[in-house]
PDB file of C-alpha atoms in Angstrom:
ATOM      1  CA  MET A  17     100.382  99.872  76.408  1.00  0.00           C
ATOM      2  CA  SER A  18      98.337 103.118  76.353  1.00  0.00           C
ATOM      3  CA  LEU A  19      99.666 106.583  78.145  1.00  0.00           C
ATOM      4  CA  GLY A  20      96.836 106.126  80.645  1.00  0.00           C
ATOM      5  CA  THR A  21      98.770 102.926  82.134  1.00  0.00           C
ATOM      6  CA  VAL A  22     101.841 104.078  82.465  1.00  0.00           C
ATOM      7  CA  PRO A  23     100.727 105.937  85.652  1.00  0.00           C
ATOM      8  CA  ASN A  24      99.306 102.748  87.249  1.00  0.00           C
ATOM      9  CA  ALA A  25     102.634 100.441  86.096  1.00  0.00           C
ATOM     10  CA  LEU A  26     104.761 102.840  87.659  1.00  0.00           C
ATOM     11  CA  VAL A  27     102.707 103.500  91.013  1.00  0.00           C
ATOM     12  CA  VAL A  28     102.487  99.692  91.839  1.00  0.00           C
ATOM     13  CA  ILE A  29     105.986  99.320  90.709  1.00  0.00           C
ATOM     14  CA  ALA A  30     106.695 101.753  93.907  1.00  0.00           C
ATOM     15  CA  ILE A  31     104.395  99.836  96.062  1.00  0.00           C
ATOM     16  CA  VAL A  32     106.136  96.886  95.072  1.00  0.00           C
ATOM     17  CA  ILE A  33     109.353  97.888  95.674  1.00  0.00           C
ATOM     18  CA  ALA A  34     108.453  99.396  98.919  1.00  0.00           C
ATOM     19  CA  VAL A  35     106.936  97.454 100.335  1.00  0.00           C
ATOM     20  CA  LEU A  36     109.551  94.711  99.558  1.00  0.00           C
ATOM     21  CA  VAL A  37     112.204  96.862 101.249  1.00  0.00           C
ATOM     22  CA  ARG A  38     110.513  97.407 104.474  1.00  0.00           C
ATOM     23  CA  ARG A  39     109.244  93.779 104.357  1.00  0.00           C
ATOM     24  CA  LEU A  40     112.763  92.013 104.127  1.00  0.00           C
ATOM     25  CA  SER A  41     114.555  94.074 106.557  1.00  0.00           C
ATOM     26  CA  TRP A  42     113.986  93.384 110.232  1.00  0.00           C
ATOM     27  CA  THR A  43     110.859  95.967 111.377  1.00  0.00           C
ATOM     28  CA  GLU A  44     109.445  97.128 114.760  1.00  0.00           C
ATOM     29  CA  LEU A  45     105.744  95.914 114.022  1.00  0.00           C
ATOM     30  CA  GLU A  46     103.396  99.018 115.926  1.00  0.00           C
ATOM     31  CA  ASN A  47     100.641  97.358 117.632  1.00  0.00           C
ATOM     32  CA  SER A  48      98.457  99.833 116.248  1.00  0.00           C
ATOM     33  CA  ASP A  49      95.286  98.905 113.717  1.00  0.00           C
ATOM     34  CA  ALA A  50      95.659 101.463 112.042  1.00  0.00           C
ATOM     35  CA  ASP A  51      99.343 100.732 110.813  1.00  0.00           C
ATOM     36  CA  VAL A  52      98.054  97.171 109.840  1.00  0.00           C
ATOM     37  CA  TRP A  53      95.001  98.523 107.627  1.00  0.00           C
ATOM     38  CA  ARG A  54      96.165 102.120 106.350  1.00  0.00           C
ATOM     39  CA  GLY A  55      98.087 101.768 103.358  1.00  0.00           C
ATOM     40  CA  PRO A  56      96.345  98.271 101.869  1.00  0.00           C
ATOM     41  CA  VAL A  57      92.964 100.042 101.951  1.00  0.00           C
ATOM     42  CA  ILE A  58      94.058 102.962 100.625  1.00  0.00           C
ATOM     43  CA  VAL A  59      95.690 101.133  97.643  1.00  0.00           C
ATOM     44  CA  ILE A  60      92.181  99.348  97.538  1.00  0.00           C
ATOM     45  CA  GLY A  61      90.356 102.374  97.776  1.00  0.00           C
ATOM     46  CA  ILE A  62      92.755 103.996  94.364  1.00  0.00           C
ATOM     47  CA  GLY A  63      92.166 100.564  92.646  1.00  0.00           C
ATOM     48  CA  ILE A  64      88.446 100.357  93.205  1.00  0.00           C
ATOM     49  CA  TYR A  65      88.098 104.102  92.365  1.00  0.00           C
ATOM     50  CA  GLN A  66      90.366 103.125  88.821  1.00  0.00           C
ATOM     51  CA  LEU A  67      87.308 100.233  88.530  1.00  0.00           C
ATOM     52  CA  TYR A  68      84.392 101.782  88.798  1.00  0.00           C
ATOM     53  CA  ASP A  69      85.311 105.301  86.722  1.00  0.00           C
ATOM     54  CA  ARG A  70      86.285 103.043  83.869  1.00  0.00           C
ATOM     55  CA  HIS A  71      84.186  99.530  83.845  1.00  0.00           C
ATOM     56  CA  LEU A  72      80.667  99.730  84.944  1.00  0.00           C
ATOM     57  CA  GLY A  73      79.798  96.847  82.630  1.00  0.00           C
ATOM     58  CA  LEU A  74      81.347  93.669  83.156  1.00  0.00           C
ATOM     59  CA  GLY A  75      81.495  90.398  81.142  1.00  0.00           C
ATOM     60  CA  GLY A  76      81.968  86.726  82.432  1.00  0.00           C
ATOM     61  CA  ALA A  77      85.584  86.527  81.187  1.00  0.00           C
ATOM     62  CA  GLU A  78      86.219  90.011  83.383  1.00  0.00           C
ATOM     63  CA  ILE A  79      84.535  88.817  86.797  1.00  0.00           C
ATOM     64  CA  THR A  80      86.346  85.045  86.432  1.00  0.00           C
ATOM     65  CA  LEU A  81      89.809  86.962  85.804  1.00  0.00           C
ATOM     66  CA  LEU A  82      88.998  89.661  88.979  1.00  0.00           C
ATOM     67  CA  VAL A  83      87.615  86.408  91.225  1.00  0.00           C
ATOM     68  CA  VAL A  84      90.848  84.317  90.312  1.00  0.00           C
ATOM     69  CA  GLY A  85      93.163  87.109  90.754  1.00  0.00           C
ATOM     70  CA  ALA A  86      91.209  87.747  94.063  1.00  0.00           C
ATOM     71  CA  VAL A  87      91.923  84.135  95.215  1.00  0.00           C
ATOM     72  CA  VAL A  88      95.094  84.202  93.989  1.00  0.00           C
ATOM     73  CA  ALA A  89      96.088  87.677  96.288  1.00  0.00           C
ATOM     74  CA  LEU A  90      94.146  86.194  99.170  1.00  0.00           C
ATOM     75  CA  VAL A  91      96.422  82.875  99.299  1.00  0.00           C
ATOM     76  CA  ALA A  92      99.354  84.355  98.629  1.00  0.00           C
ATOM     77  CA  GLY A  93      98.811  86.947 101.407  1.00  0.00           C
ATOM     78  CA  VAL A  94      97.959  84.200 103.854  1.00  0.00           C
ATOM     79  CA  ALA A  95     101.204  82.031 102.286  1.00  0.00           C
ATOM     80  CA  THR A  96     103.756  85.030 103.014  1.00  0.00           C
ATOM     81  CA  GLY A  97     102.130  86.021 106.347  1.00  0.00           C
ATOM     82  CA  ARG A  98     102.708  82.761 107.608  1.00  0.00           C
ATOM     83  CA  VAL A  99     106.593  82.131 106.500  1.00  0.00           C
ATOM     84  CA  ALA A 100     107.229  85.517 107.930  1.00  0.00           C
ATOM     85  CA  GLN A 101     109.279  85.643 111.039  1.00  0.00           C
ATOM     86  CA  VAL A 102     108.534  87.571 113.819  1.00  0.00           C
ATOM     87  CA  GLU A 103     110.841  87.642 116.986  1.00  0.00           C
ATOM     88  CA  ARG A 104     110.387  89.561 120.202  1.00  0.00           C
ATOM     89  CA  ARG A 105     113.379  92.000 121.229  1.00  0.00           C
ATOM     90  CA  ALA A 106     113.775  94.216 124.143  1.00  0.00           C
ATOM     91  CA  GLY A 107     109.918  93.844 124.617  1.00  0.00           C
ATOM     92  CA  LYS A 108     109.279  94.912 120.748  1.00  0.00           C
ATOM     93  CA  VAL A 109     107.810  92.998 118.099  1.00  0.00           C
ATOM     94  CA  PHE A 110     110.287  92.808 115.027  1.00  0.00           C
ATOM     95  CA  TYR A 111     109.523  90.963 111.673  1.00  0.00           C
ATOM     96  CA  ARG A 112     110.185  90.461 108.345  1.00  0.00           C
ATOM     97  CA  LEU A 113     109.624  88.275 105.360  1.00  0.00           C
ATOM     98  CA  GLY A 114     112.752  86.628 104.950  1.00  0.00           C
ATOM     99  CA  ILE A 115     113.825  84.317 101.600  1.00  0.00           C
ATOM    100  CA  PRO A 116     110.830  81.870 101.532  1.00  0.00           C
ATOM    101  CA  GLY A 117     108.034  85.439 101.714  1.00  0.00           C
ATOM    102  CA  LEU A 118     110.053  86.986  98.720  1.00  0.00           C
ATOM    103  CA  GLY A 119     109.796  83.920  97.100  1.00  0.00           C
ATOM    104  CA  ILE A 120     106.076  83.699  97.426  1.00  0.00           C
ATOM    105  CA  MET A 121     105.875  87.832  96.587  1.00  0.00           C
ATOM    106  CA  VAL A 122     107.576  87.118  93.083  1.00  0.00           C
ATOM    107  CA  ALA A 123     105.720  83.757  92.449  1.00  0.00           C
ATOM    108  CA  TYR A 124     102.269  85.970  93.175  1.00  0.00           C
ATOM    109  CA  LEU A 125     103.371  88.642  91.515  1.00  0.00           C
ATOM    110  CA  VAL A 126     104.197  86.959  88.301  1.00  0.00           C
ATOM    111  CA  VAL A 127     100.891  84.837  88.438  1.00  0.00           C
ATOM    112  CA  ARG A 128      99.147  87.866  88.365  1.00  0.00           C
ATOM    113  CA  LEU A 129     100.678  89.975  86.104  1.00  0.00           C
ATOM    114  CA  GLY A 130     100.431  86.568  83.480  1.00  0.00           C
ATOM    115  CA  LEU A 131      96.309  86.951  84.809  1.00  0.00           C
ATOM    116  CA  ALA A 132      96.343  90.580  83.280  1.00  0.00           C
ATOM    117  CA  GLY A 133      98.020  89.277  80.199  1.00  0.00           C
ATOM    118  CA  VAL A 134      95.200  86.537  79.915  1.00  0.00           C
ATOM    119  CA  GLY A 135      92.658  89.383  80.369  1.00  0.00           C
ATOM    120  CA  HIS A 136      94.481  91.686  77.997  1.00  0.00           C
ATOM    121  CA  LEU A 137      94.313  88.685  75.349  1.00  0.00           C
ATOM    122  CA  LEU A 138      90.906  87.945  76.180  1.00  0.00           C
ATOM    123  CA  GLY A 139      89.841  91.876  75.584  1.00  0.00           C
ATOM    124  CA  ALA A 140      89.156  91.884  79.492  1.00  0.00           C
ATOM    125  CA  SER A 141      90.601  94.969  80.117  1.00  0.00           C
ATOM    126  CA  VAL A 142      89.546  95.122  83.702  1.00  0.00           C
ATOM    127  CA  THR A 143      92.207  92.986  85.022  1.00  0.00           C
ATOM    128  CA  THR A 144      95.114  95.814  84.769  1.00  0.00           C
ATOM    129  CA  GLY A 145      95.305  99.153  86.449  1.00  0.00           C
ATOM    130  CA  GLY A 146      92.578  99.187  88.897  1.00  0.00           C
ATOM    131  CA  ALA A 147      92.066  95.639  89.383  1.00  0.00           C
ATOM    132  CA  LEU A 148      95.993  94.819  89.862  1.00  0.00           C
ATOM    133  CA  MET A 149      96.087  97.735  92.624  1.00  0.00           C
ATOM    134  CA  VAL A 150      92.813  95.989  94.603  1.00  0.00           C
ATOM    135  CA  SER A 151      94.661  92.767  93.998  1.00  0.00           C
ATOM    136  CA  ILE A 152      98.383  94.266  95.661  1.00  0.00           C
ATOM    137  CA  GLY A 153      96.468  95.531  98.091  1.00  0.00           C
ATOM    138  CA  ALA A 154      94.305  92.442  98.865  1.00  0.00           C
ATOM    139  CA  ASN A 155      97.474  90.952  99.426  1.00  0.00           C
ATOM    140  CA  LEU A 156      99.262  93.268 101.529  1.00  0.00           C
ATOM    141  CA  LEU A 157      95.977  93.442 103.581  1.00  0.00           C
ATOM    142  CA  THR A 158      96.112  89.833 104.118  1.00  0.00           C
ATOM    143  CA  GLN A 159      99.902  89.403 104.818  1.00  0.00           C
ATOM    144  CA  SER A 160      99.700  92.065 107.583  1.00  0.00           C
ATOM    145  CA  LEU A 161      96.693  90.854 109.008  1.00  0.00           C
ATOM    146  CA  VAL A 162      98.322  87.498 109.416  1.00  0.00           C
ATOM    147  CA  ILE A 163     101.916  89.077 110.540  1.00  0.00           C
ATOM    148  CA  GLN A 164      99.724  91.166 113.267  1.00  0.00           C
ATOM    149  CA  SER A 165      98.316  87.437 114.514  1.00  0.00           C
ATOM    150  CA  LYS A 166     101.615  86.065 114.733  1.00  0.00           C
ATOM    151  CA  ALA A 167     102.930  89.017 116.482  1.00  0.00           C
ATOM    152  CA  THR A 168     100.164  88.822 119.191  1.00  0.00           C
ATOM    153  CA  HIS A 169     100.886  84.857 119.678  1.00  0.00           C
ATOM    154  CA  THR A 170     104.611  85.878 120.013  1.00  0.00           C
ATOM    155  CA  VAL A 171     103.995  88.457 122.810  1.00  0.00           C
ATOM    156  CA  GLU A 172     101.562  86.394 124.398  1.00  0.00           C
ATOM    157  CA  GLU A 173     104.643  83.645 124.891  1.00  0.00           C
ATOM    158  CA  TYR A 174     106.757  85.734 126.263  1.00  0.00           C
ATOM    159  CA  THR A 175     103.932  87.696 128.687  1.00  0.00           C
ATOM    160  CA  PRO A 176     104.387  86.345 132.203  1.00  0.00           C
ATOM    161  CA  GLN A 177     100.971  84.771 133.671  1.00  0.00           C
TER     162      GLN A 177
END
């Protein structure tokens, strides 16, 4: 591991810990679109900047690993969002991932880090750092959108017509 990857690793670890702590406990879901996409889009933007800044020419193995990483992130995000628990309390909507969501998140991170390891073995350095941040951001954005959709349906179920 080079000195340049240490800050990336620390940022990714901090993001994952913060998200897990927040999403494992019951949290009020603000009904604002900005709350859904703001954090994940910032993470994706940082990752894209790092990818663009360091890797202008991509080979076949790198592109394949990036696509596989993106697909894994999106599938895990949808699955995690679908198992998230959403409740309405006193007119407000709350959510949490719960144990099934935690299991999916951990499995996703293990697979994603495994892809980074495969990329390292193949000499495709693009699969770490920025790509990892883009992948985690896409996962969180997908989760947030699915949870927001569930919350909207929960509110509609309880709204008198």
